[in-house]
CSV table of C-alpha atoms in Angstrom, one decimal:
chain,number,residue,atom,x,y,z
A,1,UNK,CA,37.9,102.2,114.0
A,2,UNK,CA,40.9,104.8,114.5
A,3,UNK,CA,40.6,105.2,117.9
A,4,UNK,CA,43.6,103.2,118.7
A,5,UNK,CA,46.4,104.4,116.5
A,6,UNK,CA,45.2,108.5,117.5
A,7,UNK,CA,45.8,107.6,121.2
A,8,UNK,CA,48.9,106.3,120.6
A,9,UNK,CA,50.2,108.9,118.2
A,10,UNK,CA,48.4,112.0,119.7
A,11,UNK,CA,48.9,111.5,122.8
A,12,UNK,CA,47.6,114.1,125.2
A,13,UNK,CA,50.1,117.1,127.0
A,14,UNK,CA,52.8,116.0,129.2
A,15,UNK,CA,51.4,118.5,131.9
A,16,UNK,CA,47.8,116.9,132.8
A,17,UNK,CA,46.5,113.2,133.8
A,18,UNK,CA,44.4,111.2,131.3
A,19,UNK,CA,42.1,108.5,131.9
A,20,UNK,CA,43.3,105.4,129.7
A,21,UNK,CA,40.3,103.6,127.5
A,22,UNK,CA,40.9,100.0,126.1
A,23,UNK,CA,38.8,99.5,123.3
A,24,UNK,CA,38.0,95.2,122.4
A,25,UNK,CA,39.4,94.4,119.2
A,26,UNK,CA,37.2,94.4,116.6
A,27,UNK,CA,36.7,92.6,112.8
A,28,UNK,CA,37.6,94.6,110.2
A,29,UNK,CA,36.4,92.2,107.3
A,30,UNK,CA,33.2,93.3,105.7
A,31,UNK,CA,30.3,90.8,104.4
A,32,UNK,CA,31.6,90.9,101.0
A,33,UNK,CA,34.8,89.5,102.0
A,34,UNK,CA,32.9,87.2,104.0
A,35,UNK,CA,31.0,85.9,101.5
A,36,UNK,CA,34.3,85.4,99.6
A,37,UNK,CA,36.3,83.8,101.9
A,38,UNK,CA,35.5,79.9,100.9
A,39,UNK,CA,35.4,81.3,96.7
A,40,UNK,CA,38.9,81.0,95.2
A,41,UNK,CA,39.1,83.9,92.1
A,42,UNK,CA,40.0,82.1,88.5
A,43,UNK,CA,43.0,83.1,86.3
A,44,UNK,CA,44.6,86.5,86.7
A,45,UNK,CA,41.9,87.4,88.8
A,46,UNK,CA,44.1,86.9,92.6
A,47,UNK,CA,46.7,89.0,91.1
A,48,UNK,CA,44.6,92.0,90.4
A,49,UNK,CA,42.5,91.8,93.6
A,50,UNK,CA,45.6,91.8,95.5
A,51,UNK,CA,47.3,94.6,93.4
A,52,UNK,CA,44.1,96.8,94.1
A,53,UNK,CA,43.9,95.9,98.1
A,54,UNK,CA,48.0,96.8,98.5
A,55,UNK,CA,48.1,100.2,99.1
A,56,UNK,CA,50.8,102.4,100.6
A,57,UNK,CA,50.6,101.2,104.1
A,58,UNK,CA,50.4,98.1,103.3
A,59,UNK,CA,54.1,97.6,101.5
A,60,UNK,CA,56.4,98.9,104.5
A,61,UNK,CA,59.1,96.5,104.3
A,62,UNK,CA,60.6,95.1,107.7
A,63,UNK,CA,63.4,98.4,107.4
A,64,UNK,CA,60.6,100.5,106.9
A,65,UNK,CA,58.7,98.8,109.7
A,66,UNK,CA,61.4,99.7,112.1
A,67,UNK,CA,61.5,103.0,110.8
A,68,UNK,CA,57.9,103.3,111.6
A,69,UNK,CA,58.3,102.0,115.2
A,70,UNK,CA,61.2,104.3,115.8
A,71,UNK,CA,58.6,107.6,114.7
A,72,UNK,CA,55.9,105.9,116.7
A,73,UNK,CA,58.2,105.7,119.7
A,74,UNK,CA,59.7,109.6,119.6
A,75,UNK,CA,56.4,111.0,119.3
A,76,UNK,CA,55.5,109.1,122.7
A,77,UNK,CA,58.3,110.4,124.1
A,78,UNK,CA,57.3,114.1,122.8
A,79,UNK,CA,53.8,113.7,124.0
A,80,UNK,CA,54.1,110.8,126.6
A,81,UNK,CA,52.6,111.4,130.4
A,82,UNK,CA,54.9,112.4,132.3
A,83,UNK,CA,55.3,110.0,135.3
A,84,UNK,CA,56.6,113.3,137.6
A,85,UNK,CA,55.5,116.3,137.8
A,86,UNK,CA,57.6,119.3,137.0
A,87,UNK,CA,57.7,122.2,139.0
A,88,UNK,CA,55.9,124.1,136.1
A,89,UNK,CA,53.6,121.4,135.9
A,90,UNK,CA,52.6,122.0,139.1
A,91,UNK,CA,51.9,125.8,138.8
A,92,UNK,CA,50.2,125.3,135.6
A,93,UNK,CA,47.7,123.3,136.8
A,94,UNK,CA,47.6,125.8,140.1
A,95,UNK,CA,46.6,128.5,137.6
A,96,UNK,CA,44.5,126.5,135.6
A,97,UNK,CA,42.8,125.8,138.9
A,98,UNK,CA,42.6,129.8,139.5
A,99,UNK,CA,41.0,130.2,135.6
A,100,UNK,CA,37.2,131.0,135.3
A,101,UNK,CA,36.9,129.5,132.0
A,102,UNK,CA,38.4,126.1,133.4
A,103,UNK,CA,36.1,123.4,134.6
A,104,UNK,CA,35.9,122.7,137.9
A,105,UNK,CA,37.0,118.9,137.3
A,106,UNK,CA,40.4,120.5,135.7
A,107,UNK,CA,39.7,118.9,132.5
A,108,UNK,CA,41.6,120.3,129.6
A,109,UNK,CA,40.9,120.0,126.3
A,110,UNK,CA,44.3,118.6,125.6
A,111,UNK,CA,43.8,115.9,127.6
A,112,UNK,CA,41.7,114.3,124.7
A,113,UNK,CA,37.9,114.0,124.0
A,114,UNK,CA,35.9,113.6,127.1
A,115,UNK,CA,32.2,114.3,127.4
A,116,UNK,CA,31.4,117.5,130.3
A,117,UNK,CA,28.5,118.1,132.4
A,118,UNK,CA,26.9,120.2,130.1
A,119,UNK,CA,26.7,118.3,127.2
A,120,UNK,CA,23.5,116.6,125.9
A,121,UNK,CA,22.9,112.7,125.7
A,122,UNK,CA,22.5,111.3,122.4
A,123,UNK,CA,18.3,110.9,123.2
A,124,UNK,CA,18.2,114.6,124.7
A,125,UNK,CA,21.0,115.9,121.4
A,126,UNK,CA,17.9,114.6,119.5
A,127,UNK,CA,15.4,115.9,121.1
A,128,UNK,CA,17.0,119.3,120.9
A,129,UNK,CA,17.7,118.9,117.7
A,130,UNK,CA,13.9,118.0,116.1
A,131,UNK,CA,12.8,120.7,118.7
A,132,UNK,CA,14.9,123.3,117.0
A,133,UNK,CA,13.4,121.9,113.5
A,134,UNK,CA,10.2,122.6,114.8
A,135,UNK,CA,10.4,126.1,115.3
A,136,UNK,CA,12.4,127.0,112.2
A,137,UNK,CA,9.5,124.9,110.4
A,138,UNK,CA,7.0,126.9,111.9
A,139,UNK,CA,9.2,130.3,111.4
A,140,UNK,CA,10.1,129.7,107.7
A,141,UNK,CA,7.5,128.0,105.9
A,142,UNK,CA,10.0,128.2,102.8
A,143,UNK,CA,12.1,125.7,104.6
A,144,UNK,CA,9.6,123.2,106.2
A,145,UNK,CA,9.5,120.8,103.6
A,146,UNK,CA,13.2,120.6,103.9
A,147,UNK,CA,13.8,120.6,107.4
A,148,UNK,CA,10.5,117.7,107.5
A,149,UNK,CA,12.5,115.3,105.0
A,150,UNK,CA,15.8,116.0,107.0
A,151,UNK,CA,15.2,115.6,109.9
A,152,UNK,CA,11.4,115.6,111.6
A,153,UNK,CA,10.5,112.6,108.9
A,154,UNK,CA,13.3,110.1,111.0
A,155,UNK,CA,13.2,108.3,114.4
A,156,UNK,CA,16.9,109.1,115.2
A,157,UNK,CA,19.8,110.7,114.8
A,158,UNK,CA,21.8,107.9,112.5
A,159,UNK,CA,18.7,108.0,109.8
A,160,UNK,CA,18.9,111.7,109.9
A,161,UNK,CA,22.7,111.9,109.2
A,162,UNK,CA,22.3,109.1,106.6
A,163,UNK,CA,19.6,111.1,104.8
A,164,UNK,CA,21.1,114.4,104.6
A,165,UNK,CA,24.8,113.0,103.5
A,166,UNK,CA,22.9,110.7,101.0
A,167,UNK,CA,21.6,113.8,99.6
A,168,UNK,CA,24.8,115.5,99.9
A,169,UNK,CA,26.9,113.0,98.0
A,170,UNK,CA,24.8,111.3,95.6
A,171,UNK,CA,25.8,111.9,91.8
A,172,UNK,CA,24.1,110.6,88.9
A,173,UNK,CA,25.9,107.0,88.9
A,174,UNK,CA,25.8,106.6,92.6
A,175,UNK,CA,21.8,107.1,93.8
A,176,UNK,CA,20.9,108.5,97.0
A,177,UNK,CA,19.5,105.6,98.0
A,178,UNK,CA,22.4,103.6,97.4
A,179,UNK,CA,24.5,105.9,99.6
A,180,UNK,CA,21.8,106.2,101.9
A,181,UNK,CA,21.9,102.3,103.1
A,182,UNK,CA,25.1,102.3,102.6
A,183,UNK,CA,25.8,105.1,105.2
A,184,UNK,CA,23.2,103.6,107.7
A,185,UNK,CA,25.2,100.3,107.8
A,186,UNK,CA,28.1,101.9,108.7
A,187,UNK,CA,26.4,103.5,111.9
A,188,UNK,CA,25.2,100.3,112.2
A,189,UNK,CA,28.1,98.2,111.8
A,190,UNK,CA,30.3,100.5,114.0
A,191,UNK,CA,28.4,102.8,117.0
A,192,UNK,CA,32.0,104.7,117.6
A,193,UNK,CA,30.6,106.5,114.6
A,194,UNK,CA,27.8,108.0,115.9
A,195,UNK,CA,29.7,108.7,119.0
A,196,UNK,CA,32.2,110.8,117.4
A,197,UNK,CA,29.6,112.1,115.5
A,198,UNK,CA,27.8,113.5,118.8
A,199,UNK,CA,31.7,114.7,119.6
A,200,UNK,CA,31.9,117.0,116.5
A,201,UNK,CA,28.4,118.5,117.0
A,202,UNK,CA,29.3,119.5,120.6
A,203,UNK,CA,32.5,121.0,119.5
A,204,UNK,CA,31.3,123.1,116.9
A,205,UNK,CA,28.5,124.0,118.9
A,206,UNK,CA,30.8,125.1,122.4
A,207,UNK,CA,33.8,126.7,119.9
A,208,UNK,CA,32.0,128.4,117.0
A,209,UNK,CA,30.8,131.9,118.3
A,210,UNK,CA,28.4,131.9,115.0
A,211,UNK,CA,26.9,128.3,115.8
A,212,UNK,CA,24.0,129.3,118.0
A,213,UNK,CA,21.6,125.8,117.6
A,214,UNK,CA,22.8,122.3,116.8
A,215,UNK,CA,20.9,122.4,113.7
A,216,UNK,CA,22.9,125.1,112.1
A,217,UNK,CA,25.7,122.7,112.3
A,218,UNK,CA,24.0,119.7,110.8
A,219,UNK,CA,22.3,121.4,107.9
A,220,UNK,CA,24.4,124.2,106.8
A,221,UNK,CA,28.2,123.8,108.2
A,222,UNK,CA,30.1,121.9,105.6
A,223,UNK,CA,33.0,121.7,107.6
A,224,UNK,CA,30.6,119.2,110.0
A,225,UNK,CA,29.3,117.3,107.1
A,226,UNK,CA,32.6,116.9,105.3
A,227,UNK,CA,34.1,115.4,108.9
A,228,UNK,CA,31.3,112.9,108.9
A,229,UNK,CA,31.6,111.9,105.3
A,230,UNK,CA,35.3,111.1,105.8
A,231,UNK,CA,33.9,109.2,108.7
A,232,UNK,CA,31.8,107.0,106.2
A,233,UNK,CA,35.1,106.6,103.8
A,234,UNK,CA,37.1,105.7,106.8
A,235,UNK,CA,35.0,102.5,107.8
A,236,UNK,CA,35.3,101.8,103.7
A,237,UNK,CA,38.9,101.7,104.0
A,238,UNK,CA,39.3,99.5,107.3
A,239,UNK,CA,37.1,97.1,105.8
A,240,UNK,CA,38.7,96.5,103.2
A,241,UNK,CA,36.4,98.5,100.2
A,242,UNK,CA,39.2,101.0,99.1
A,243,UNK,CA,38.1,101.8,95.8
A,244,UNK,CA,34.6,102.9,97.6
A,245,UNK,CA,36.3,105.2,99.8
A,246,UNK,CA,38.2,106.5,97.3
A,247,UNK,CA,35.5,107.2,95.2
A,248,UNK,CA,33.7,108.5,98.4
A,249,UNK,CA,36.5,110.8,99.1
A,250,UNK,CA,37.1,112.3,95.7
A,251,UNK,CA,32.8,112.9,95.8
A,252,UNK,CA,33.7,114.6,99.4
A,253,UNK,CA,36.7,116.4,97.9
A,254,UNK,CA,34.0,117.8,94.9
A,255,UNK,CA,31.1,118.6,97.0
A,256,UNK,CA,32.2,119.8,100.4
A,257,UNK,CA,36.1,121.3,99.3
A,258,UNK,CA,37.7,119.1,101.5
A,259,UNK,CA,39.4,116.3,100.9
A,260,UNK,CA,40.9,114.2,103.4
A,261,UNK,CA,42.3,110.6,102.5
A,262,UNK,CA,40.5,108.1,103.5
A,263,UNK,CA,43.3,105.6,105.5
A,264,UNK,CA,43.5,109.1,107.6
A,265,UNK,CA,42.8,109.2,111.4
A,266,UNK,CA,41.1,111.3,113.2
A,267,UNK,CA,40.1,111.8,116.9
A,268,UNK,CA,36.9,113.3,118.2
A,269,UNK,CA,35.4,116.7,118.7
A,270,UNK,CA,37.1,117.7,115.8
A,271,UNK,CA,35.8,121.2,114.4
A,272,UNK,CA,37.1,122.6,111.1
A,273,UNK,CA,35.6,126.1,110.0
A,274,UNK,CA,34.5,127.3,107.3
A,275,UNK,CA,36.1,124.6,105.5
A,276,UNK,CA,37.3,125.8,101.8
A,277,UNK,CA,40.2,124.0,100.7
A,278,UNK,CA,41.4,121.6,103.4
A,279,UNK,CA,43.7,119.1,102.6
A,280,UNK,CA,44.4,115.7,105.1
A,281,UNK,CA,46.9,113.1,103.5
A,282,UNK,CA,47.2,109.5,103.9
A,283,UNK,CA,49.1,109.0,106.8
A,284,UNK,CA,48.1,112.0,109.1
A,285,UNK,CA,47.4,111.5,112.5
A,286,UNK,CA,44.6,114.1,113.9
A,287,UNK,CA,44.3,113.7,117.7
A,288,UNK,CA,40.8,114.7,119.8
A,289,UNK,CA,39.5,118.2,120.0
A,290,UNK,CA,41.6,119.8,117.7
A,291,UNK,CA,40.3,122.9,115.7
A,292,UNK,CA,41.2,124.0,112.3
A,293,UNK,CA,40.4,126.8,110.0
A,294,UNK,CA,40.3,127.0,106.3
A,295,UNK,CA,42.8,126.2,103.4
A,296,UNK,CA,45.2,124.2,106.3
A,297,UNK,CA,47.3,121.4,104.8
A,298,UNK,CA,48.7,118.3,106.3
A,299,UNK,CA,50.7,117.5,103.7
A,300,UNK,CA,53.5,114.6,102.6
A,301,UNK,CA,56.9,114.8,101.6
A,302,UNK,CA,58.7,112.7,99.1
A,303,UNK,CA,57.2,109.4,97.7
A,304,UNK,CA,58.2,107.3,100.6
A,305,UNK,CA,55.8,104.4,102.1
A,306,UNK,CA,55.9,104.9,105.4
A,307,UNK,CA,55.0,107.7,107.6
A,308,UNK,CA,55.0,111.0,105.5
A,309,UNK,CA,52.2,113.5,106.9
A,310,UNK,CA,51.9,114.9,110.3
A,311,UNK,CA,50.7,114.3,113.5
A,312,UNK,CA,48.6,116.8,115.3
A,313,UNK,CA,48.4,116.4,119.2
A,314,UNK,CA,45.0,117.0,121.3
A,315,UNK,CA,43.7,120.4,121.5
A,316,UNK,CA,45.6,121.8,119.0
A,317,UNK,CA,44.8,124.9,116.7
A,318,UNK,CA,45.4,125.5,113.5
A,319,UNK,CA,44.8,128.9,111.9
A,320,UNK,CA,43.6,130.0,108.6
A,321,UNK,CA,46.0,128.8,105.6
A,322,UNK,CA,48.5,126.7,108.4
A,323,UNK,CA,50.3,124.3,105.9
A,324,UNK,CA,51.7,121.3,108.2
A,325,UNK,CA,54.5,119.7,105.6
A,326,UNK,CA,56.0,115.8,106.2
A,327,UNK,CA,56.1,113.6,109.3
A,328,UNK,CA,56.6,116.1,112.1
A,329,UNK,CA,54.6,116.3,115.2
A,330,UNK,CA,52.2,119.2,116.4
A,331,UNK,CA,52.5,118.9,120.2
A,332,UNK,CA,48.9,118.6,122.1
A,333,UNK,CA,47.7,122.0,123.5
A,334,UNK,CA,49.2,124.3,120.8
A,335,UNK,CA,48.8,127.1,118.6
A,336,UNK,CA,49.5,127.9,114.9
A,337,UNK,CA,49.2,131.0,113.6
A,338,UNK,CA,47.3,131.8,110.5
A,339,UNK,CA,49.7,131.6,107.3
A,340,UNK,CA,52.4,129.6,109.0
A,341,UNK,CA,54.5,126.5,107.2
A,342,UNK,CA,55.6,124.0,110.0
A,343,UNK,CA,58.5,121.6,108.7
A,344,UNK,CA,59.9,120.8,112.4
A,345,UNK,CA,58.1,119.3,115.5
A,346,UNK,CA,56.6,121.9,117.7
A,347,UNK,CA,56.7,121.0,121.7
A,348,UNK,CA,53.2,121.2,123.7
A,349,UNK,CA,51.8,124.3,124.7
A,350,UNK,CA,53.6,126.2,122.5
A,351,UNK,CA,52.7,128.9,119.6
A,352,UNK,CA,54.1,129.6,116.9
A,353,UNK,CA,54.3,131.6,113.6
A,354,UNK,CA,56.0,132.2,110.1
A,355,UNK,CA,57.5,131.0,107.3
A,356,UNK,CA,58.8,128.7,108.3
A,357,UNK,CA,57.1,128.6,111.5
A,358,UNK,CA,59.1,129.2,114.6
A,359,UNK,CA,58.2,128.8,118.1
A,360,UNK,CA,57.4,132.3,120.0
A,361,UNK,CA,55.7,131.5,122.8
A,362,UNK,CA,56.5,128.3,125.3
A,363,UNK,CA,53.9,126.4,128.6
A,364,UNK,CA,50.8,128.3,127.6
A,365,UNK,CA,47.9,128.2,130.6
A,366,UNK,CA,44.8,128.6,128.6
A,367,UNK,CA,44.2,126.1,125.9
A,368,UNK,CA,43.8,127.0,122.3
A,369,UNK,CA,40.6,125.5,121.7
A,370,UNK,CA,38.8,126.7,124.4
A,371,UNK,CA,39.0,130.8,123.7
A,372,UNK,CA,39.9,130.2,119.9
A,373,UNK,CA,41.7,133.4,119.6
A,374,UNK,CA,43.9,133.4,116.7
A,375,UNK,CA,45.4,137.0,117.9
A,376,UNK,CA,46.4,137.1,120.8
A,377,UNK,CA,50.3,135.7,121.5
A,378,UNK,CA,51.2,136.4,118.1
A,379,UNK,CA,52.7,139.7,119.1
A,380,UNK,CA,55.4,140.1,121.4
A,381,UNK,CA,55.7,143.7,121.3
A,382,UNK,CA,53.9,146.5,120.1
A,383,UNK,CA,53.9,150.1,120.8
A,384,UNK,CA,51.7,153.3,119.6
């Protein structure tokens, strides 16, 4: 799915060890083109199909490729594992060690996605989840019917999801019920969606201090449902149905206020808030864990074909209104403050503010995403 191309271009902080996951290569080709693949399309026909499949990634020429290669390469280098450990790397991970919020295992959001000891198994996510139904059912009558057709009417979680984006999207060309076995293929075609899924739940359950049960997040949390949808458009676009996806996303874009391109990639436990008027281009890379707030923009520069939108590091925050312009690199573990336009790269662990956004604070020791405080080290002084 995108797992691949987020771990190589958000890679995790230079400060901490990661656990490496090799993922099989997997098909990309859909049934439709399977059932095409022996059919040879009369007259014009070839041209057009291959006009519409040949979108922007697709016509790097062998310059651009190199060009491409040469980005991929100096944002390993920004974010790459360091093979030695610095002597600040050393004392960071001392005082992470000495920090109460920190896990005991000294994992770090940063690090990428990685499931911890308190989160819930897919069977006992569901269990919570129909058990919180339940008791809002029984608390509210005005919302039983609702929360019966949603969720306490399926077996699992997939059917659930797929019956409540259905409902979401549908518009009066495209039934629910179309959508609705469209979207369960895709969690059946591909499981890393329903794992990611699970991801986004738990992070908008452990970061949002107003998201008290999971079934807030499900039902009422665009921000969760929007992530999901784009989810749905992505597996469109990597097999080969782009004109789906895009129709997908522009339904997304109408419904949820957040539109987010479809040949994007993004990581797990990835939590946006509140979610009015967030904008992911083409070619952005989102790594795992990252939080964002609303009206952020990962936006493009020029008309270019290769890589033109950002890449955000693990573990990174982005505050309200952030505007993230061309292909420069938000290193893993760091802060933007609300209102800030980034046009350079910004190093790991770092924060930083203003127009245009300059870096104010350097090696930070708590992570971003774990206190989500969008105050504190914005201020370098200030007396009374």
């Amino acid at each position: 799915m995108f797992r691949a191309p987020v771990a190589e271009a958000a890679a995790p902080s230079t400060s901490r060890p990661q656990a490496h996951l090799l993922l099989p290569p997997r098909s990309l080709k859909h049934a439709g083109e399977r059932a095409w693949a022996g059919r040879t399309p009369f007259g014009s026909h070839r041209d057009i199909i291959t006009s519409i499949q040949t979108m922007a990634r697709d016509r790097l020429s062998s310059g651009e490729l190199t060009e491409l290669e040469a980005v991929r390469a100096r944002l390993n280098q920004q974010l790459g594992l360091a093979t030695v450990p610095t002597e600040y790397e050393t004392q960071r991970t001392a005082k992470a060690n000495d920090c109460p919020e920190c896990p005991e295992d000294d994992y770090h959001p940063s690090q990428g996605w990685r499931p911890q000891p308190h989160h819930l198994t897919k069977d006992q996510l569901w269990a919570r989840i129909r058990e919180e139904a339940q008791l809002d059912a029984a608390s509210e009558p005005a919302l039983a019917s609702n929360l019966y057709s949603t969720i306490l009417a399926h077996s699992n979680i997939e059917k659930s999801m797929a019956f409540l984006l259905a409902n979401k999207l549908a518009w009066p060309t495209m039934l629910g019920m179309q959508l609705m076995r469209l979207i369960q293929d895709a969690y059946d075609d591909d499981s890393e969606l329903m794992d990611a899924c699970l991801a986004d739940l738990q992070a908008v359950y452990d970061r949002d201090p107003a998201c008290d049960r999971y079934t807030q997040a499900i039902l009422y949390f665009k921000g969760f449902q929007a992530v999901q949808s784009y989810r749905v458009a992505h597996w469109l676009w990597q097999k080969g149905r782009k004109a789906l996806a895009l129709a997908l996303q522009s339904r997304i874009s109408e419904v949820f206020h957040v539109d987010i391109h479809p040949a994007a990639q993004l990581g797990r436990g990835i939590m946006i808030d509140h979610a009015t008027g967030v904008v992911i281009g083409e070619t952005a890379v989102v790594g795992d864990n990252v939080s964002m707030l609303h009206h952020v923009t990962l936006g493009g520069s020029g008309t270019s074909r290769g890589v033109r939108h950002p890449t955000i590091g693990h573990g990174v925050l982005l505050g309200a209104g952030v505007t993230v312009l061309g292909p420069v690199t938000v290193g893993a573990g760091s802060k933007v403050g609300a209102g800030s336009v980034v046009v350079t790269d910004i190093p790991c662990h770092a924060v930083a503010v203003g127009v245009p956004a300059r870096i104010i604070k350097r090696d930070l020791i708590k992570e971003p995403v774990n206190t989500m405080d969008q105050c504190v080290d914005f201020v370098l002084n200030y007396d009374i």
